[in-house]
Tab-separated table of C-alpha atoms and ligand atoms in Angstrom:
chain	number	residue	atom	x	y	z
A	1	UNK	CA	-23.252	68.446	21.366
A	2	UNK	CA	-21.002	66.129	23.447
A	3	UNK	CA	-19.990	68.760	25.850
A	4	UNK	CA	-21.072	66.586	28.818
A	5	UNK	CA	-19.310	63.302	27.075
A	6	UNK	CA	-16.136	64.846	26.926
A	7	UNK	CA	-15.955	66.612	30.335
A	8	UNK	CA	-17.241	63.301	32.270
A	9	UNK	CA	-14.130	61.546	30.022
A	10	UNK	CA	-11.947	64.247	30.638
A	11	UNK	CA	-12.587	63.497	34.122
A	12	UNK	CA	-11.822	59.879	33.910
A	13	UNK	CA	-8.089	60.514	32.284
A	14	UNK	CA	-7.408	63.303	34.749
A	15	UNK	CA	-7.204	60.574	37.677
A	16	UNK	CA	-5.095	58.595	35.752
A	17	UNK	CA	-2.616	61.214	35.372
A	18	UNK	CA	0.868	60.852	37.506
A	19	UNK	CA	0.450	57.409	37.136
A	20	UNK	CA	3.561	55.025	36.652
A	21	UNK	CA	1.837	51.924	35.591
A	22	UNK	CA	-2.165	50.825	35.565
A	23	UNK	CA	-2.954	48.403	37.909
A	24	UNK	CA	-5.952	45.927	37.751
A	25	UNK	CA	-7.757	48.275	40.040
A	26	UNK	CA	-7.322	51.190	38.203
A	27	UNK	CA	-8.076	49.501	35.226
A	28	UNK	CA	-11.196	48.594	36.548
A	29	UNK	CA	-12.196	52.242	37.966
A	30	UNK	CA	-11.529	54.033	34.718
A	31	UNK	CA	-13.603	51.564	32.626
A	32	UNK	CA	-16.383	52.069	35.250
A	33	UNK	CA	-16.210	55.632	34.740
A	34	UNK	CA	-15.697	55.539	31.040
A	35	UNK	CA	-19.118	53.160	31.136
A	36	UNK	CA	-20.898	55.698	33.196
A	37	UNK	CA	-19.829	58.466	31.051
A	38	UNK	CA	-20.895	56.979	27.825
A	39	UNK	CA	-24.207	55.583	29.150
A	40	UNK	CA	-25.349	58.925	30.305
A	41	UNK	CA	-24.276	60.222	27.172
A	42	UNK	CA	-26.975	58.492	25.682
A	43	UNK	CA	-24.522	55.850	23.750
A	44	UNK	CA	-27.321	52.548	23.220
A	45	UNK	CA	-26.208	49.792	25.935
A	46	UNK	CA	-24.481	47.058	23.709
A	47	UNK	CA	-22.053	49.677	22.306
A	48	UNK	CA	-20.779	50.404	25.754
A	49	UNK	CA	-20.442	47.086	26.572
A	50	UNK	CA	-18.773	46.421	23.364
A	51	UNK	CA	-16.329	49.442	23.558
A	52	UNK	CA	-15.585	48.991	27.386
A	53	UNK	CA	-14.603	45.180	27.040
A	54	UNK	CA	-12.636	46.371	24.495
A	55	UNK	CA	-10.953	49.213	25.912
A	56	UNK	CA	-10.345	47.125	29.149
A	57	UNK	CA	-8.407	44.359	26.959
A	58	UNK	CA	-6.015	46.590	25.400
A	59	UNK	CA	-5.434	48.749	28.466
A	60	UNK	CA	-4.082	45.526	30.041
A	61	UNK	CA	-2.566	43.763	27.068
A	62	UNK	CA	-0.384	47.292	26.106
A	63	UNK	CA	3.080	47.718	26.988
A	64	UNK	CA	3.699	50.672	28.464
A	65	UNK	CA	5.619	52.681	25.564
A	66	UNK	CA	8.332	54.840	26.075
A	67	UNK	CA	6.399	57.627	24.448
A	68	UNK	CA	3.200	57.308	26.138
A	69	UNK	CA	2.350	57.112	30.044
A	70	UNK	CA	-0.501	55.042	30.988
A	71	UNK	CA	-3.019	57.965	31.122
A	72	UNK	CA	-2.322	59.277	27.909
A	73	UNK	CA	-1.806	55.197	26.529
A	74	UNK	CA	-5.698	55.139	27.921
A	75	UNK	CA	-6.940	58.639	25.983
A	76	UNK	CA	-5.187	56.638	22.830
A	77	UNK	CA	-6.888	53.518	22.905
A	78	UNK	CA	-10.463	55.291	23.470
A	79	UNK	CA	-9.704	57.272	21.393
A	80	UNK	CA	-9.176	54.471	18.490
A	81	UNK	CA	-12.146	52.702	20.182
A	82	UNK	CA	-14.283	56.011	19.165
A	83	UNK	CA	-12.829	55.421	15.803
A	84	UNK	CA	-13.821	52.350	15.270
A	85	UNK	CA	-17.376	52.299	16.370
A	86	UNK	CA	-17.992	55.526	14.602
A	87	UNK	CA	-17.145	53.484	11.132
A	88	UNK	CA	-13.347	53.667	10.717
A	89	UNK	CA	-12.741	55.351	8.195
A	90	UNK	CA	-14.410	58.384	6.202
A	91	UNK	CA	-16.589	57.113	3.977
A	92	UNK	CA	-16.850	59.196	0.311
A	93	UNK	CA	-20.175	59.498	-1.772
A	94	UNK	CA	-19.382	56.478	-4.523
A	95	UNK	CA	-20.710	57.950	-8.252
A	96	UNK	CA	-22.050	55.888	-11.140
A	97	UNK	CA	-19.779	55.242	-13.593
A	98	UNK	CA	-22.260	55.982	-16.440
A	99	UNK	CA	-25.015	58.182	-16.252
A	100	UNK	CA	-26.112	60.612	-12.888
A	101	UNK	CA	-25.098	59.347	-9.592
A	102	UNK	CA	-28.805	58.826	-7.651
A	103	UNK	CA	-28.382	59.347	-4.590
A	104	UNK	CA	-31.888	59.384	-2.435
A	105	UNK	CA	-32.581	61.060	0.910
A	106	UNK	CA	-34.577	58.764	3.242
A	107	UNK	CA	-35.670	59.734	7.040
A	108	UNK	CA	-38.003	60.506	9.290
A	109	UNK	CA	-40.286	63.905	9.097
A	110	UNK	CA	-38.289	66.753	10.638
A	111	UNK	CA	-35.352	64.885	10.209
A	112	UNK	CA	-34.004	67.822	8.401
A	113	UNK	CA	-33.418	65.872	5.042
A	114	UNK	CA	-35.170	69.037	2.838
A	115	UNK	CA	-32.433	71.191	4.438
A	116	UNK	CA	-30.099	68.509	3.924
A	117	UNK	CA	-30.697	68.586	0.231
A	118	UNK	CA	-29.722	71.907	-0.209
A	119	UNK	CA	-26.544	71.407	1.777
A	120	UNK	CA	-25.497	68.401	-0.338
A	121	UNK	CA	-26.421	69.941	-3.761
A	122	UNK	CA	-23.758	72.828	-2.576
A	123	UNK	CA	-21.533	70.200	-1.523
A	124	UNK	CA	-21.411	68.391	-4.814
A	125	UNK	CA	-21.936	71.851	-6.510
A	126	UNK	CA	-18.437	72.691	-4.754
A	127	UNK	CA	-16.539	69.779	-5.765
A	128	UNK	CA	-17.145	70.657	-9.593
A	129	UNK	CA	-20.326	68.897	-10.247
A	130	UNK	CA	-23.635	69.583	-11.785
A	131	UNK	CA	-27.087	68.266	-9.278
A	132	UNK	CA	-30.321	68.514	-9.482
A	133	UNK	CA	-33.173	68.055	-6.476
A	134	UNK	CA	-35.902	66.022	-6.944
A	135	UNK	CA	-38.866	66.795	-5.140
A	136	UNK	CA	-40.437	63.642	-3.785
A	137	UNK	CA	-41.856	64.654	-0.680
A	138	UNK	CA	-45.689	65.254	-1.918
A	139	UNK	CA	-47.337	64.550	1.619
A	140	UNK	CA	-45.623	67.310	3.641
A	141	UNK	CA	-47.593	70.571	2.384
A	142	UNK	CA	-44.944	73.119	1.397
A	143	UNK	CA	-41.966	70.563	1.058
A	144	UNK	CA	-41.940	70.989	-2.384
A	145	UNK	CA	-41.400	75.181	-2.263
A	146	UNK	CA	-38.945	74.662	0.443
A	147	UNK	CA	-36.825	72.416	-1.869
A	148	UNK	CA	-37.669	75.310	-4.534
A	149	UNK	CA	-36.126	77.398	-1.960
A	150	UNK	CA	-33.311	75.881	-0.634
A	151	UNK	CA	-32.225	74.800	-4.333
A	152	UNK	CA	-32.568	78.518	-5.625
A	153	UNK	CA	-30.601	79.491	-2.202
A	154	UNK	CA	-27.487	77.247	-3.693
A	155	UNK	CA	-28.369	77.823	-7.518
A	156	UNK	CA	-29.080	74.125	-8.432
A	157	UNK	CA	-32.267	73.444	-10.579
A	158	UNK	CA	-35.584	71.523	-9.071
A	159	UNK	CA	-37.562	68.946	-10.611
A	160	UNK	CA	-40.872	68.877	-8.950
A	161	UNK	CA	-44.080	67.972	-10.275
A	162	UNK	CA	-46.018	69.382	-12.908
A	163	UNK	CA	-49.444	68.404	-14.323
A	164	UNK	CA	-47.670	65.398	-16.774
A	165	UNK	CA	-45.013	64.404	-14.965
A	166	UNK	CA	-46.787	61.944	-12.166
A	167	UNK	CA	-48.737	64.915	-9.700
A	168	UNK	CA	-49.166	63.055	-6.496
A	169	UNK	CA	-47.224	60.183	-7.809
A	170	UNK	CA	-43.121	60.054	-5.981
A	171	UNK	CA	-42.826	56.697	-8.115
A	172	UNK	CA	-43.334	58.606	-11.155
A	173	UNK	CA	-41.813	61.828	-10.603
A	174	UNK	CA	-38.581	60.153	-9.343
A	175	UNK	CA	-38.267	58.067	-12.603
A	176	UNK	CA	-39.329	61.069	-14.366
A	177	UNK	CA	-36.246	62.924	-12.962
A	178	UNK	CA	-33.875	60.511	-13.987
A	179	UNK	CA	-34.688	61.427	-17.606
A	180	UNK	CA	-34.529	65.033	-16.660
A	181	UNK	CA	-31.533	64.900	-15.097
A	182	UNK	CA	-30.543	62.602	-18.529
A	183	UNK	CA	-31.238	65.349	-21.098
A	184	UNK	CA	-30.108	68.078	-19.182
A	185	UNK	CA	-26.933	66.300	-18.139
A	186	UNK	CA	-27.030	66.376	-14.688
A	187	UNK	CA	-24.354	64.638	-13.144
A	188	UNK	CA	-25.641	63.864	-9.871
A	189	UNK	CA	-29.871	63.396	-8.951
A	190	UNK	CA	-30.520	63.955	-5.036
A	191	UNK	CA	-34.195	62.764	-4.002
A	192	UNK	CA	-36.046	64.123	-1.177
A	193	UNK	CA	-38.354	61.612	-0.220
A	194	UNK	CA	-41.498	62.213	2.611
A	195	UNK	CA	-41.199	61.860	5.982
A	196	UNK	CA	-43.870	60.922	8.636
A	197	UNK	CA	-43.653	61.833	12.262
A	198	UNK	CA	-43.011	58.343	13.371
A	199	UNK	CA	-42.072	55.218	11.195
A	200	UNK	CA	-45.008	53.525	9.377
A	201	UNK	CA	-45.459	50.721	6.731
A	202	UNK	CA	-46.973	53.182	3.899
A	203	UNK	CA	-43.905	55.561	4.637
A	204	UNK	CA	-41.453	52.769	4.003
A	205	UNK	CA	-43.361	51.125	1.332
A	206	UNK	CA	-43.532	54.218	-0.689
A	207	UNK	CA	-39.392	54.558	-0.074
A	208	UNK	CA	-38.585	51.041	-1.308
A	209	UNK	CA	-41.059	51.696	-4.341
A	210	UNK	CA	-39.124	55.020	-5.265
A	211	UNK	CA	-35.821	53.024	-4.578
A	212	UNK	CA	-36.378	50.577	-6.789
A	213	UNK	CA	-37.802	52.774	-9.366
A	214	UNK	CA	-35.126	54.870	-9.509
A	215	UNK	CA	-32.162	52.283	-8.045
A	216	UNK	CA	-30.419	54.715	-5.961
A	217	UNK	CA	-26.389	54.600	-5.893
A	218	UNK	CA	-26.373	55.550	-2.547
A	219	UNK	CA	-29.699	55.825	-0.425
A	220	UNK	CA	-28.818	57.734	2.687
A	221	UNK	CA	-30.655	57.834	5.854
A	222	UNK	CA	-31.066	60.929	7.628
A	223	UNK	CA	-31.469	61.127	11.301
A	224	UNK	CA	-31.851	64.073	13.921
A	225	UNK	CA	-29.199	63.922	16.446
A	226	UNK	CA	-31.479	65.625	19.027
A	227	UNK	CA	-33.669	62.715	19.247
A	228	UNK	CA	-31.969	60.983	21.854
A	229	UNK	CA	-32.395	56.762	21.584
A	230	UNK	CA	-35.106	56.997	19.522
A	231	UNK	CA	-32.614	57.450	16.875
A	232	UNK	CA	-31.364	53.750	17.126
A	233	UNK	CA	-34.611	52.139	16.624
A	234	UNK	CA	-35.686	54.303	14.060
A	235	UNK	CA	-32.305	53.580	12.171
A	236	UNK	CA	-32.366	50.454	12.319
A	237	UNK	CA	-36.216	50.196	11.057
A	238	UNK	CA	-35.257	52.125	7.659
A	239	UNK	CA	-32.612	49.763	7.172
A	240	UNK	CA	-35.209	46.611	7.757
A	241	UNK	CA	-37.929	48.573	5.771
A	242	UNK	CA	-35.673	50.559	2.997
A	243	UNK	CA	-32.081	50.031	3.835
A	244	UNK	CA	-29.520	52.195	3.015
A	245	UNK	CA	-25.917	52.794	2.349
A	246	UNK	CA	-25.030	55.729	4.923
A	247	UNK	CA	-26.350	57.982	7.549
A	248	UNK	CA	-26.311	61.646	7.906
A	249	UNK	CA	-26.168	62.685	11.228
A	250	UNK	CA	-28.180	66.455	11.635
A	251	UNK	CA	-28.701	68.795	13.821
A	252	UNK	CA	-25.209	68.141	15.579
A	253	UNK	CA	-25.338	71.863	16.333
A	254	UNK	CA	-27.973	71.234	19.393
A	255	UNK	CA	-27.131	70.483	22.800
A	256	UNK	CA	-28.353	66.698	23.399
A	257	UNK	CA	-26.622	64.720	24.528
A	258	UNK	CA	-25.802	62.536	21.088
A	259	UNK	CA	-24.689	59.674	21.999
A	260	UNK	CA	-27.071	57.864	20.554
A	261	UNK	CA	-26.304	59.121	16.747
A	262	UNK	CA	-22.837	57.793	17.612
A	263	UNK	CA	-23.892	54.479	18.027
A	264	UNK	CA	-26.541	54.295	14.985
A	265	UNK	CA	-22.848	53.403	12.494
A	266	UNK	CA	-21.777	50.270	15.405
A	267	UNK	CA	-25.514	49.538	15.680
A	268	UNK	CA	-26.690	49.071	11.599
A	269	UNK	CA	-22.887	48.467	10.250
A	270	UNK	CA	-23.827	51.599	8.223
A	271	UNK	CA	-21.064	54.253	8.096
A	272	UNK	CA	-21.809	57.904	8.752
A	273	UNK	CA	-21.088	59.394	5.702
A	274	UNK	CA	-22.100	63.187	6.191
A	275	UNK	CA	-22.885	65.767	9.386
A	276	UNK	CA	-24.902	69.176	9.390
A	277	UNK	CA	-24.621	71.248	12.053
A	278	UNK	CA	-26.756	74.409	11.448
A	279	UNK	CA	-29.196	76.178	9.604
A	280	UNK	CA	-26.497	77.980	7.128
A	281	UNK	CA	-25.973	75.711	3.729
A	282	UNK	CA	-22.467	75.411	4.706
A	283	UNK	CA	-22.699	74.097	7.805
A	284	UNK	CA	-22.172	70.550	6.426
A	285	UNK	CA	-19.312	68.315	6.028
A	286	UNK	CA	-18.185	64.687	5.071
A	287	UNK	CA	-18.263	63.143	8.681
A	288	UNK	CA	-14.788	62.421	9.286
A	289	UNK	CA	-14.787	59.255	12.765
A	290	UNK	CA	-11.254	60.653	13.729
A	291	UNK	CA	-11.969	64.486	13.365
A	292	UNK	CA	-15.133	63.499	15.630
A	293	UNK	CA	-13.343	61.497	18.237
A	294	UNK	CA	-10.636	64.042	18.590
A	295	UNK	CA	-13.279	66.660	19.156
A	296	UNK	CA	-14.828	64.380	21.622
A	297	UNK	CA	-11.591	63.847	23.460
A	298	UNK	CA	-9.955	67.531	23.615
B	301	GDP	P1	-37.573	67.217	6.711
B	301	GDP	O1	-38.993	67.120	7.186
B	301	GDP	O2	-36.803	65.961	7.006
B	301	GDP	O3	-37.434	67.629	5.278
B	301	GDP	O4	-36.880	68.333	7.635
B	301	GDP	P2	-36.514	69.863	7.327
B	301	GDP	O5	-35.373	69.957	6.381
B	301	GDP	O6	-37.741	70.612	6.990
B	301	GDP	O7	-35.977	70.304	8.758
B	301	GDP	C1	-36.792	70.368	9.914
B	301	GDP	C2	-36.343	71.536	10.783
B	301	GDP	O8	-35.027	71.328	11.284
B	301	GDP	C3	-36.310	72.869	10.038
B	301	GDP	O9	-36.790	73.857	10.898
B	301	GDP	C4	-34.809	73.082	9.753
B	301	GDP	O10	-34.482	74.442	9.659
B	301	GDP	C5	-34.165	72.423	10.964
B	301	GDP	N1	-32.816	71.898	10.678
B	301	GDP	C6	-32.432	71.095	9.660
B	301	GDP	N2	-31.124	70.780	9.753
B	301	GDP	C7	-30.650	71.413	10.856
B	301	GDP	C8	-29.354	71.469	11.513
B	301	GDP	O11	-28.361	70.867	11.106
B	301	GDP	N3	-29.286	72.228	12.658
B	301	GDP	C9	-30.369	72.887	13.159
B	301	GDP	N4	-30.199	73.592	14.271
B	301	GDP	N5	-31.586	72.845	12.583
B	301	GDP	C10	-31.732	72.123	11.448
């Protein structure tokens, strides 16, 4: 993903290059180009605007440094300006204090948040603590034994319904898990929730009822990175109908163009906390803005 994004900006610096000093003109051409680049990239239209007023201000407002010449003074300042709209800094998974950290998986169907479970439980498995899955998704037949799979994949435990504990019920199975997770001190409680193929009142409602059932310490809302704009709007509806602390960003691994996933953090003010790029449980990572814009830029 962002192949085409960083050749079309790799472009852009080249004609800068052998340049003493930027004029207006040149100023001008190379945010034209870097507007171009992003747009066709898929980046959503008030983020380029945003980002290209803002690179065209500093490019000339900045002394030329004795370090830097002007092309590589431009590649610095979009670089920052990647940065910043992809949420600063990296963002780390904030635990409860007392009792499991909640954290609940929110998204659209095919989203990849079932896969996404696994991943995270492996993650938090890695970094010395003790999950459990919830299985929440009751309306996508089979989610529940592909959470049974994935968590047996990575060794962490699954709560999923049983004939007592709430059968067709998320409300009640996710409150049930808390008390689970409670006895059989689990440190950390990640929630699968169900997806629909598009966004719909009854998915969201049943979302917010399992959120405040359960009162998440993070709720984080998954997104494919393949789907182009549609990622935007559907962002920012689960914020409106759910909202959410943080964004995983999936599916990095295809080859869309992705711009849009970089704009959902500028767009909801919601930071991307975590990226999966595969189909292996380790292909998963905290999302790290400076890591990405570097890898965006070489
Ligand atoms: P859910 O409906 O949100 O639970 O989505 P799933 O976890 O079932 O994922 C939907 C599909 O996307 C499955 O075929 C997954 O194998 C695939 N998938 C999930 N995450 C990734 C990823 O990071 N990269 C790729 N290439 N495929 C993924």
């Amino acid at each position: 993903m962002f192949a085409t994004l960083s050749d079309r900006l790799a472009d852009t610096f080249k004609n800068l290059r052998g340049k003493g000093r930027l004029s207006e003109a040149d100023i001008d051409a190379t945010a034209r180009e870097i507007r171009i680049a992003l747009l066709e990239a898929d980046v959503a239209l008030p983020v380029v605007k945003e980002f290209v007023a803002s690179v065209k201000e500093r490019a000339r407002g900045e002394e030329v440094s004795g370090a830097l010449n002007p092309a590589q003074q431009v590649v610095k300042i979009v670089h920052e300006e990647l940065v910043a709209i992809l949420g600063g800094e990296t963002r780390r998974l904030r635990y409860a204090k007392t009792g499991p950290t909640v954290i609940m998986l929110a998204g659209l169907q095919g989203a990849g948040k079932t896969t996404l479970a696994g991943k995270l439980a492996l993650w938090l498995k890695e970094q010395g603590k003790t999950p459990m899955l919830v299985a929440c998704d009751l309306q996508r037949p089979n989610a529940v034994t592909q959470l049974q799979v994935n968590g047996e994949r990575v060794g962490v435990p699954v709560f999923a319904p049983e004939p007592g504990n709430g059968v067709g019920d998320p409300v009640a199975v996710s409150r049930a898990s808390i008390e689970e997770a409670k006895r059989k001190l689990h440190d950390v409680v990640i929630i699968d929730t169900a997806g629909r193929l598009g966004v719909d009142a009854e998915l969201m409602k049943q979302a917010a009822d399992i959120r405040d059932a359960v009162q998440p310490d993070e709720v984080l809302f998954v997104v494919d990175a393949m789907i182009g704009q549609d990622a935007v709007s559907t962002a920012q509806a689960f914020l409106d109908g759910v909202g959410y602390d943080g964004v995983v960003l999936t599916k990095l691994d295809g080859d869309a163009r992705g711009g849009a996933a970089l704009s959902i953090a500028s767009i909801t003010g919601k930071p991307v906390m975590f990226a999966s790029a595969g189909e292996k449980a380790t292909d998963f990572d905290l999302f790290h803005p400076d890591r990405m814009a570097s890898r965006i830029l070489d």
